[in-house]
XYZ file of C-alpha atoms in Angstrom:
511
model
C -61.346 -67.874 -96.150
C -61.743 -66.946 -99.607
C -62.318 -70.017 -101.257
C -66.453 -71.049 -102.497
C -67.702 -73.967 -100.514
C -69.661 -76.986 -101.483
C -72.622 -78.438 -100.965
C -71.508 -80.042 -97.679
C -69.898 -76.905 -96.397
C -66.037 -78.110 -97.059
C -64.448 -75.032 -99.116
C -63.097 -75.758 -102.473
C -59.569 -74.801 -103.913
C -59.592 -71.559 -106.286
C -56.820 -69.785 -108.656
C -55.055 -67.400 -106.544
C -55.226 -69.600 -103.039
C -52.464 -70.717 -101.204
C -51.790 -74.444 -100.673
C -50.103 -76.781 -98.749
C -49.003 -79.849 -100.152
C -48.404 -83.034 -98.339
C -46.479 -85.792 -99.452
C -46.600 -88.116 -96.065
C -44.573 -86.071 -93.486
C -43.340 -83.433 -95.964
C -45.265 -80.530 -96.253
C -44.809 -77.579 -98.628
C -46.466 -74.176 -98.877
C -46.783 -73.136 -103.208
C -49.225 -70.203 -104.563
C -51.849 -71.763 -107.175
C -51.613 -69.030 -109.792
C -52.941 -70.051 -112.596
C -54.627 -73.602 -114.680
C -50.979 -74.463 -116.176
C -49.102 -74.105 -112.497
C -46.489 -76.483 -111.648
C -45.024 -77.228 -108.181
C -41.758 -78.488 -107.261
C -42.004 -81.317 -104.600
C -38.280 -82.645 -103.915
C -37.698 -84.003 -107.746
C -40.877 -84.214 -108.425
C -42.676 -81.896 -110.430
C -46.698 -81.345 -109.867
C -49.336 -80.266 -112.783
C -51.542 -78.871 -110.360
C -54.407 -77.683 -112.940
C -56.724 -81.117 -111.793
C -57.465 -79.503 -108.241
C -58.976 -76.200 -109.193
C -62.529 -76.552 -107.565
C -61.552 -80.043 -105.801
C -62.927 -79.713 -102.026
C -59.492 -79.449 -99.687
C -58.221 -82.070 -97.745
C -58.351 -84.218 -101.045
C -55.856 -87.315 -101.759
C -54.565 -87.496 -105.057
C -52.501 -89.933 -107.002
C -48.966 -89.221 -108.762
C -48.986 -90.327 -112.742
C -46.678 -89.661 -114.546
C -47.060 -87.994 -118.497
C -47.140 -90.454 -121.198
C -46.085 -88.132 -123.585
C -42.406 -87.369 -122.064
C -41.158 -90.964 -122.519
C -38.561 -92.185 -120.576
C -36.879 -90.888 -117.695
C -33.295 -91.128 -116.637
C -31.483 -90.762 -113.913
C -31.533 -86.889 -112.329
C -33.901 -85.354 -114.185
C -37.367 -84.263 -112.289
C -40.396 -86.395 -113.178
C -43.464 -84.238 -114.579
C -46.533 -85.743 -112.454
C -50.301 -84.880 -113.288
C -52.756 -85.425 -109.787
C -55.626 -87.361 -110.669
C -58.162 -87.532 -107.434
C -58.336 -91.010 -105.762
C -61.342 -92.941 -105.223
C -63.005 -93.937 -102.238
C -61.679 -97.573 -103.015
C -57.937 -96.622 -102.828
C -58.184 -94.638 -99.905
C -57.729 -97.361 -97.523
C -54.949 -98.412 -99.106
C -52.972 -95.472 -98.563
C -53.522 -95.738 -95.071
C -51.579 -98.977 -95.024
C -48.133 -98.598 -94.821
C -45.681 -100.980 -96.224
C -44.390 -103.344 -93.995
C -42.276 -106.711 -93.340
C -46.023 -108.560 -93.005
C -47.389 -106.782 -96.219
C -44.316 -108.181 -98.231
C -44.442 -111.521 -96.959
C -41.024 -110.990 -95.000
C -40.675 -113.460 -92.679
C -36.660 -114.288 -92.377
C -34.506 -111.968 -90.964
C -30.985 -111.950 -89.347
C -29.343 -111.549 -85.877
C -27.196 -108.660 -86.325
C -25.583 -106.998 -89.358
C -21.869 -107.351 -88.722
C -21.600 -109.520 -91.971
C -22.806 -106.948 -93.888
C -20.687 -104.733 -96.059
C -21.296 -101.748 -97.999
C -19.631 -102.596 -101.745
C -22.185 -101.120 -103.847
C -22.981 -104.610 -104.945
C -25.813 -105.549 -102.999
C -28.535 -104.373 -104.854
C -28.233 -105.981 -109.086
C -30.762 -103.403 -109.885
C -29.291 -100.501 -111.646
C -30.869 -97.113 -111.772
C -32.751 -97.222 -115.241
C -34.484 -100.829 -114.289
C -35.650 -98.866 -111.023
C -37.000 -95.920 -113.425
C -38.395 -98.443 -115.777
C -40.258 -99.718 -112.645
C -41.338 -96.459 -111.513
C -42.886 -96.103 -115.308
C -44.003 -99.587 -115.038
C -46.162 -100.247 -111.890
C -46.715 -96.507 -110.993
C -47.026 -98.170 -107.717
C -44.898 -98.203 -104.534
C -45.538 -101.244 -102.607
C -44.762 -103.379 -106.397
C -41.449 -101.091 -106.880
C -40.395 -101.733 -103.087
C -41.184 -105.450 -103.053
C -38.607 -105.833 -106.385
C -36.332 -103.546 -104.699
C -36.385 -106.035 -101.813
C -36.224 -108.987 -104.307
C -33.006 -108.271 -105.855
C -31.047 -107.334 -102.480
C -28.447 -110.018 -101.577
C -28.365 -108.294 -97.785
C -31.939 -107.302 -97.164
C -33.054 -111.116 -95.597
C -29.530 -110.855 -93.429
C -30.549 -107.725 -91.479
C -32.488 -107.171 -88.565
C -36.017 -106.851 -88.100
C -35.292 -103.231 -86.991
C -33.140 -102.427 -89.652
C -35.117 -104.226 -92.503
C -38.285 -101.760 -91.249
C -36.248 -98.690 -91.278
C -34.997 -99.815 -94.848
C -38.747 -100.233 -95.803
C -39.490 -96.567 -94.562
C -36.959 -95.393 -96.517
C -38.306 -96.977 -99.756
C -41.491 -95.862 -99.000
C -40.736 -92.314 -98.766
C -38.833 -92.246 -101.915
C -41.403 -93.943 -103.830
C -44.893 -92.449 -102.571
C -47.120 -91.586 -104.817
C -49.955 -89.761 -103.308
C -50.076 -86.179 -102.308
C -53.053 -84.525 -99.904
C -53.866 -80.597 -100.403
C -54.501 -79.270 -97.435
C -55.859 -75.553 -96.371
C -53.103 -73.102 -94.513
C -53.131 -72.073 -91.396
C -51.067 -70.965 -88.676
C -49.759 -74.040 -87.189
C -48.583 -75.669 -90.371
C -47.349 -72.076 -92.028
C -45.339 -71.772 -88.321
C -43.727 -75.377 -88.799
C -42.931 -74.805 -92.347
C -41.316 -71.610 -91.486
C -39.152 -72.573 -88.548
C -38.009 -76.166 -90.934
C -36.929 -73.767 -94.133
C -35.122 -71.088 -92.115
C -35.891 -70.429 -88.559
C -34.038 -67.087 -88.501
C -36.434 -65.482 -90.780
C -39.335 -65.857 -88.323
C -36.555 -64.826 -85.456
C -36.783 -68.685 -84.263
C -40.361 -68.271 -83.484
C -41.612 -72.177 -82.530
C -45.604 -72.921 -82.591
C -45.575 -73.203 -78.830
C -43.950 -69.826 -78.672
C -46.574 -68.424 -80.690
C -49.190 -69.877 -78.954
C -47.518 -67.978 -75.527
C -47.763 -64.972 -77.392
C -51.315 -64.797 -78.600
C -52.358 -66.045 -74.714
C -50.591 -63.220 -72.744
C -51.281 -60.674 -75.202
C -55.305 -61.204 -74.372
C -56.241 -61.270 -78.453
C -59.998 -61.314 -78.536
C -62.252 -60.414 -81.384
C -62.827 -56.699 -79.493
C -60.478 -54.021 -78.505
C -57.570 -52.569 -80.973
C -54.164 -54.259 -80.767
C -50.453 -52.685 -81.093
C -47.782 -54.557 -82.798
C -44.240 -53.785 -83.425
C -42.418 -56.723 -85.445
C -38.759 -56.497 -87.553
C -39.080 -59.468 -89.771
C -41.026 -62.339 -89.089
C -42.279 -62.815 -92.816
C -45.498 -61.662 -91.514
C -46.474 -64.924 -89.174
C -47.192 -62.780 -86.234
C -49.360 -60.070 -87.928
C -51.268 -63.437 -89.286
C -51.368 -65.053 -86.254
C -52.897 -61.994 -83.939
C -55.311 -61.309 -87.232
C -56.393 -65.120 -87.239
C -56.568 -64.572 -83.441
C -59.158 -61.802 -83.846
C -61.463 -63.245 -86.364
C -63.459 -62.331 -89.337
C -66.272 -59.924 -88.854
C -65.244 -58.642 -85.274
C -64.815 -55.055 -83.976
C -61.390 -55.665 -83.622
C -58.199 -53.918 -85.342
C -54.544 -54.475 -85.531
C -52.021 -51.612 -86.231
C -48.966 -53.364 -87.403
C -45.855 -51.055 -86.985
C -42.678 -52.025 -88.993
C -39.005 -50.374 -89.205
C -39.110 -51.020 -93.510
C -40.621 -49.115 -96.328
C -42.926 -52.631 -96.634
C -44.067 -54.907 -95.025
C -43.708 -58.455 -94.717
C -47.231 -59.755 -95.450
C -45.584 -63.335 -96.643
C -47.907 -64.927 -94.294
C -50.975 -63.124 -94.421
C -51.450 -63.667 -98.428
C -50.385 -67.347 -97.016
C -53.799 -67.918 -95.269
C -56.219 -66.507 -97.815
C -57.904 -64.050 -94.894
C -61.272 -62.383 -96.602
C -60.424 -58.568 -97.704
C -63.092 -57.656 -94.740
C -60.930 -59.039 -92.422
C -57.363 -58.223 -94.057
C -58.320 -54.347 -94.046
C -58.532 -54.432 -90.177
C -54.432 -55.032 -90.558
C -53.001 -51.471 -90.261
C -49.540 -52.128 -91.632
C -47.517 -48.675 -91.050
C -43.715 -47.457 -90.887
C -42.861 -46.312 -87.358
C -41.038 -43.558 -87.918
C -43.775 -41.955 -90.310
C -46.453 -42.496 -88.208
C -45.083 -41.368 -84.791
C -43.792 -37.955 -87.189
C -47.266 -37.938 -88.239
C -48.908 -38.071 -84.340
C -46.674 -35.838 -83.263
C -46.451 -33.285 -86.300
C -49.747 -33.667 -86.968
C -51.033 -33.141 -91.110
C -51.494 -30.181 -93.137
C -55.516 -31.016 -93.903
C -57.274 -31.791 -91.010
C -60.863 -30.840 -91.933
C -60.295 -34.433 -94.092
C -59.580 -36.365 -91.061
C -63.169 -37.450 -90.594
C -63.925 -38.677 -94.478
C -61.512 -41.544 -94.245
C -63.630 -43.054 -91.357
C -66.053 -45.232 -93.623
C -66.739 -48.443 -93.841
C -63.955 -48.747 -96.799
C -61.521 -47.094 -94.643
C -61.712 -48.106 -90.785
C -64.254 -48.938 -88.274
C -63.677 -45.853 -86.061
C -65.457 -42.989 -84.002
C -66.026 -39.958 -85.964
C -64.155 -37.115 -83.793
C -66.614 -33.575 -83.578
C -65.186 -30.717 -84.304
C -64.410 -28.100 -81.934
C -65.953 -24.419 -82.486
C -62.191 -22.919 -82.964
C -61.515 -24.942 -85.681
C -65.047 -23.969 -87.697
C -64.537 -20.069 -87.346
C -60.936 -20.877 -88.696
C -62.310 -22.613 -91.673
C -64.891 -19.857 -92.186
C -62.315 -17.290 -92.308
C -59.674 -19.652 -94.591
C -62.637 -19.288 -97.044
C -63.537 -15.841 -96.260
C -59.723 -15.156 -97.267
C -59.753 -17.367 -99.870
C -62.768 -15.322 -101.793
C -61.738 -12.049 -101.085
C -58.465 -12.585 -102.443
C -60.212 -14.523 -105.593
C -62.224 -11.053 -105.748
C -59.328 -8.231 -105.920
C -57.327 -10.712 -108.389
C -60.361 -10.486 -110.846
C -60.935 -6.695 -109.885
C -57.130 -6.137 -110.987
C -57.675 -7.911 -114.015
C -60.420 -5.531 -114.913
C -58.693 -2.390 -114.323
C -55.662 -3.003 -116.417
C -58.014 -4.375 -119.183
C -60.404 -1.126 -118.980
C -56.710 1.339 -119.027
C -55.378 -0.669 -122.017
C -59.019 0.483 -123.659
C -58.729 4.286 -122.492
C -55.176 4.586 -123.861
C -56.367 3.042 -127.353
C -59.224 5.560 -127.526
C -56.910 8.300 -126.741
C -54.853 7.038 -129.809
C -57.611 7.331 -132.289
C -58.407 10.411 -131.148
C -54.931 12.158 -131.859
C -54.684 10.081 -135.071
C -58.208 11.737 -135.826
C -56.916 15.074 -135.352
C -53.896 14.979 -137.374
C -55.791 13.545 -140.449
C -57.491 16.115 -141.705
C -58.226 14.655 -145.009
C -60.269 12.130 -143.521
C -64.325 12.906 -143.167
C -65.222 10.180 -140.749
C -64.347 6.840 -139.141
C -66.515 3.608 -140.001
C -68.827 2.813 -137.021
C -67.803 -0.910 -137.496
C -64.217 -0.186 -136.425
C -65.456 1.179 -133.115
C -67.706 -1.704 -133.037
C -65.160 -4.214 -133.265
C -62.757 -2.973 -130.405
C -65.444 -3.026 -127.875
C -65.998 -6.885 -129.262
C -62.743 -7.494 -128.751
C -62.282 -5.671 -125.414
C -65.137 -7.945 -124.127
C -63.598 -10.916 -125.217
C -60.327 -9.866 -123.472
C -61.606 -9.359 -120.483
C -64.008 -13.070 -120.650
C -60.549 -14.596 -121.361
C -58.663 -13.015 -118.536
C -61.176 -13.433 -115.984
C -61.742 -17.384 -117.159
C -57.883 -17.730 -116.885
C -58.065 -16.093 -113.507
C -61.067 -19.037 -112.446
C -58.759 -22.055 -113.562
C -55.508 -20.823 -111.675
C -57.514 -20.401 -108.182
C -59.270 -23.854 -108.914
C -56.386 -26.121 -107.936
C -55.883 -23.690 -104.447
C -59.076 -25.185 -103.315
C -58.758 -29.121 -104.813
C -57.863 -31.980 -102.090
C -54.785 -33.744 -102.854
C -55.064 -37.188 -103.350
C -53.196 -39.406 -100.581
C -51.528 -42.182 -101.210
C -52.089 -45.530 -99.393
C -49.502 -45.373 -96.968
C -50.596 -42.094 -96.228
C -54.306 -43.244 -95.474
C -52.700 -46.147 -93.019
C -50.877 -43.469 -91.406
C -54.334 -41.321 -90.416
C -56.050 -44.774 -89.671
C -53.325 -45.906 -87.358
C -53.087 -41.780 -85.351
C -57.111 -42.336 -84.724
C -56.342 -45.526 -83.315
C -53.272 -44.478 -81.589
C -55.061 -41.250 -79.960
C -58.039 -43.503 -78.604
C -55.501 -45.602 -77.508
C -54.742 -49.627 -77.355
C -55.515 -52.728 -75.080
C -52.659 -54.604 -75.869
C -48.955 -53.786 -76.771
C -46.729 -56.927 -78.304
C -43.222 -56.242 -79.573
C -40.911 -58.552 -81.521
C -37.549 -56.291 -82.244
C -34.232 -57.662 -83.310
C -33.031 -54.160 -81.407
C -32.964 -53.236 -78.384
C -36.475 -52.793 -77.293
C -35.643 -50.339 -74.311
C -36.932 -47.163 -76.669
C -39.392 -48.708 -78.293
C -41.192 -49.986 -75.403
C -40.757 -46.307 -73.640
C -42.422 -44.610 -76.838
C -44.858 -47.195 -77.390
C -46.274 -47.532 -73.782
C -47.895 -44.206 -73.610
C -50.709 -45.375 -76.021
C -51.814 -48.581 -73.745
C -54.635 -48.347 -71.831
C -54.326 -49.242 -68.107
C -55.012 -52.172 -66.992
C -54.042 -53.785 -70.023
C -50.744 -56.868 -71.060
C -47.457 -56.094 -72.302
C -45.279 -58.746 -74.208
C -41.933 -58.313 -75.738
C -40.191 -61.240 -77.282
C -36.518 -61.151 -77.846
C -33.839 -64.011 -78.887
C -31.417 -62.846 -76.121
C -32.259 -62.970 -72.332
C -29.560 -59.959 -72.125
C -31.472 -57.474 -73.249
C -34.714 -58.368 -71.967
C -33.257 -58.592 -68.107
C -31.925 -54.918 -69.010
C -35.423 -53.631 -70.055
C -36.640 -55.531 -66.750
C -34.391 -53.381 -64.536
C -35.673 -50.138 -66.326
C -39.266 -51.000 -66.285
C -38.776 -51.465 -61.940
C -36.542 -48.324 -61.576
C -37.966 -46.011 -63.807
C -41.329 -45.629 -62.711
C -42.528 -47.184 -65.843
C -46.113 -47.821 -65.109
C -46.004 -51.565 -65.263
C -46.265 -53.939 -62.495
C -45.999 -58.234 -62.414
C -42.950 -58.193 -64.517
C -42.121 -62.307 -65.721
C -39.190 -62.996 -67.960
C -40.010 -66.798 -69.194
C -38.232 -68.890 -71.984
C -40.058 -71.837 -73.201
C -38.279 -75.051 -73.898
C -39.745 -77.922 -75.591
C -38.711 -81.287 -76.226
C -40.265 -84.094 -79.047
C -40.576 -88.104 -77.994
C -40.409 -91.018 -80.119
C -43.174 -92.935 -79.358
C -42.681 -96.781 -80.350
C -42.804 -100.186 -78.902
C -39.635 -101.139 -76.800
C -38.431 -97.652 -78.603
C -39.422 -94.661 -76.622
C -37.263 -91.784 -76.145
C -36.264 -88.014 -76.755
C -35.496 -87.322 -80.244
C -31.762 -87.373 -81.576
C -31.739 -83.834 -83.121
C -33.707 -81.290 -80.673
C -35.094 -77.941 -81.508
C -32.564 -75.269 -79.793
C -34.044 -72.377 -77.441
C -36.700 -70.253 -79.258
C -36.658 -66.990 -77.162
C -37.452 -65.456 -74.399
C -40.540 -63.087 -72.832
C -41.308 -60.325 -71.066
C -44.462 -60.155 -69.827
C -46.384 -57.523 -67.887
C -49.224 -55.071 -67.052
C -50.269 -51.599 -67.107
C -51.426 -49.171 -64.536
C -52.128 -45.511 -64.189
């Protein structure tokens, strides 16, 4: 990561990181930008200039501004964090429950209770004037409890669930945690799953394992909108100073990097991501570029860690005659130049000399006249042939590439030595795309293509066996997972389950 560390090792929190804030089970990802940043956290707002330099992983405490008075009812409180001490740590640990209020009646069942809107004689402004109050949530939920007429009638079970409830609403601390793939993933798949293309964490995990991601070998992605988690997740995967290199092909003009800013990966590391549009670079391979005498420049350290390709002896004596071309032509244009400058001289001297003849009246001509058209004929033909320099200067200037451009050359050295791994993610059908992108895998070496429909995968399994495909121990798998409650007397599958998230094809190369 990016972030300084401190004395113990434990890396510290820096303008421009991304951070995760956690407010008990709710976790959100926000961009620290700058000293005066403020965060949205449900309707709470967060002044988040007190963590720059705090070590991650920190607790802090919710307080609310003096300064802004009063707050009603539906309008977002402004917070500042304050770090908590090693004394109220504990504390937070302890949740509130029926034994921490001193709850000790309770009732059989809650038949007898009805919902009027009259069983709580707090109104909303004494529960803000609380919240300004005690700045505390066990003291706000033990009045809360207090003033119900129906809380000492319900059950034990429902009285806890009621205390839950409180104590979500009413927390007050807040951790910052680092990012990183499993809790980008789950925020992800909670905010919109079909922008990661329903992409679970135990999906992912498939993913990385069958597509044999190591910190060696070069990797081949093809992805249509995943908000960059999967590019981030084979990057994480491979590590910061490895050999390793990931060409990231995409169907857009740019890509989705969402995650990859998300997890703060060193600029060492991030420049091993080859992010490059499909179509360019396959017209590139295929078409080749107009300067390839260049191609061997961009492999630096700056550019990619690659194998510098020799040239072959046709392609020197074609230089060496570009340039022999090149200066021969540069020659006769000057040569040209002279000759009409030398004719435009003659015919002025023949001039003067029939204007000499017909004057008879005049004796002789100054010598300073003659004097000053050879001057100037010099300085004519300096001009012309300086002129004639600067318009054959730009022939022989490189053109400067743009950055997409340089990806593209990075990603055809790659592509030409060839991959050890091909994963592809498509919202189309992947039936072309694996049939173009197979010829630059090594043998020998996994094939994984993830799609949301089973359809079109158990078509591309039919073509892959009849075609003659080069690929052998074909699987089509769909993971399917299922959370628990785990509680006393209370154990079972949760009420709202996680629907399918995919299917994969999985498979290896031969020759």
């Amino acid at each position: 990561m990016t972030t300084n560390d401190t004395n113990d090792g434990q890396p510290k929190i820096q303008l421009g990181d991304y951070i995760i804030l956690q407010r008990q089970k709710y976790t959100k990802l926000v961009k620290f930008s700058s000293i005066t940043a403020i965060a949205a956290l449900g309707k709470e707002q967060l002044e988040l200039g007190n963590i720059l330099d705090k070590p991650y992983f920190s607790t802090f405490k919710m307080c609310p501004k003096e300064d802004l008075g009063k707050s009603h009812r539906g309008r977002q409180r402004l917070h500042t964090l304050e770090i908590c001490t090693d004394v109220e740590l504990p504390n937070i640990r302890e949740a509130v429950s029926r034994e921490a209020l001193g709850i000790s009646s309770s009732g059989i069942d809650n038949r007898n209770i009805i919902d009027d809107g009259d069983s709580q004689s707090l109104k909303s402004d004494d529960i803000e004037q609380l919240r300004d109050e005690y700045n505390k949530s066990t003291k706000i939920i033990e009045k809360i409890v207090e003033n119900s007429k129906t809380f000492h009638t319900k059950t034990e079970y429902s009285q806890e669930k009621y205390l839950k409830k409180k104590e979500k609403k009413y927390f007050e601390f807040v951790q910052i945690k680092q990012p990183n793939i499993r809790l980008i993933a789950e925020i992800y798949y909670r905010q919109d799953a079909e922008k990661i293309m329903s992409i679970r964490m135990d999906t992912l995990s498939q993913i990385i394992s069958y597509s044999g991601v190591s910190a060696y070998g070069n990797y081949l992605m093809y992805e249509s909108g995943t908000n960059g988690l999967l590019p981030a997740a084979f990057l994480n995967a491979i590590g910061s100073n490895t050999e390793a290199c990931l060409v990231h092909m995409h169907p857009g003009n740019v890509p989705q990097q969402q995650a990859l800013l998300a997890l703060n990966f060193p600029e060492e590391q991030g420049r091993r991501c080859i992010s490059v549009n499909i179509y360019s670079v396959l017209r590139d391979y295929y078409q080749g570029e107009d300067s390839k005498e260049d191609e061997n420049a961009d492999c630096n350290e700056h550019l990619e860690p690659c194998i510098k390709r020799p040239k072959l002896q046709s392609e020197i004596e074609k230089e060496e005659n570009q340039k022999e071309e090149n200066a021969g032509q540069q020659t006769n244009s000057i040569n040209n130049v002279v000759e009409e400058i030398s004719a435009t001289q003659n015919q002025k001297e023949e001039n003067a000399g029939q204007k000499t003849n017909s004057l008879n009246n005049v004796e002789e001509i100054p010598a300073t006249r003659t004097k000053n058209d050879s001057d100037e004929c010099k300085q004519i033909q300096e001009t012309a042939i300086v002129n004639n320099d600067c318009l054959m200067k730009p022939l022989n200037k490189g053109h400067v590439h743009q950055k997409w451009q340089l990806e593209n050359r990075r990603a055809c050295l790659l592509m030409r030595e060839k991959f050890d791994s091909l994963f592809i993610a498509a919202k189309e059908h992947p039936t072309n795309l694996v049939r173009e992108l197979l010829q630059f895998i090594k043998p020998s070496r996994p094939i994984v293509i993830f799609s949301l429909c089973r359809e079109v995968l158990t078509e591309l399994y039919v073509d892959l066996k009849t075609n003659n495909s080069k690929v052998i121990n074909l699987h089509l798998t769909s993971n399917w997972m299922r959370m628990y409650q785990i509680l006393p007397n209370r154990t079972h599958p949760e009420v709202n389950m996680q629907t399918n998230s995919g299917f994969l094809l999985t498979g290896f190369t031969v020759e």
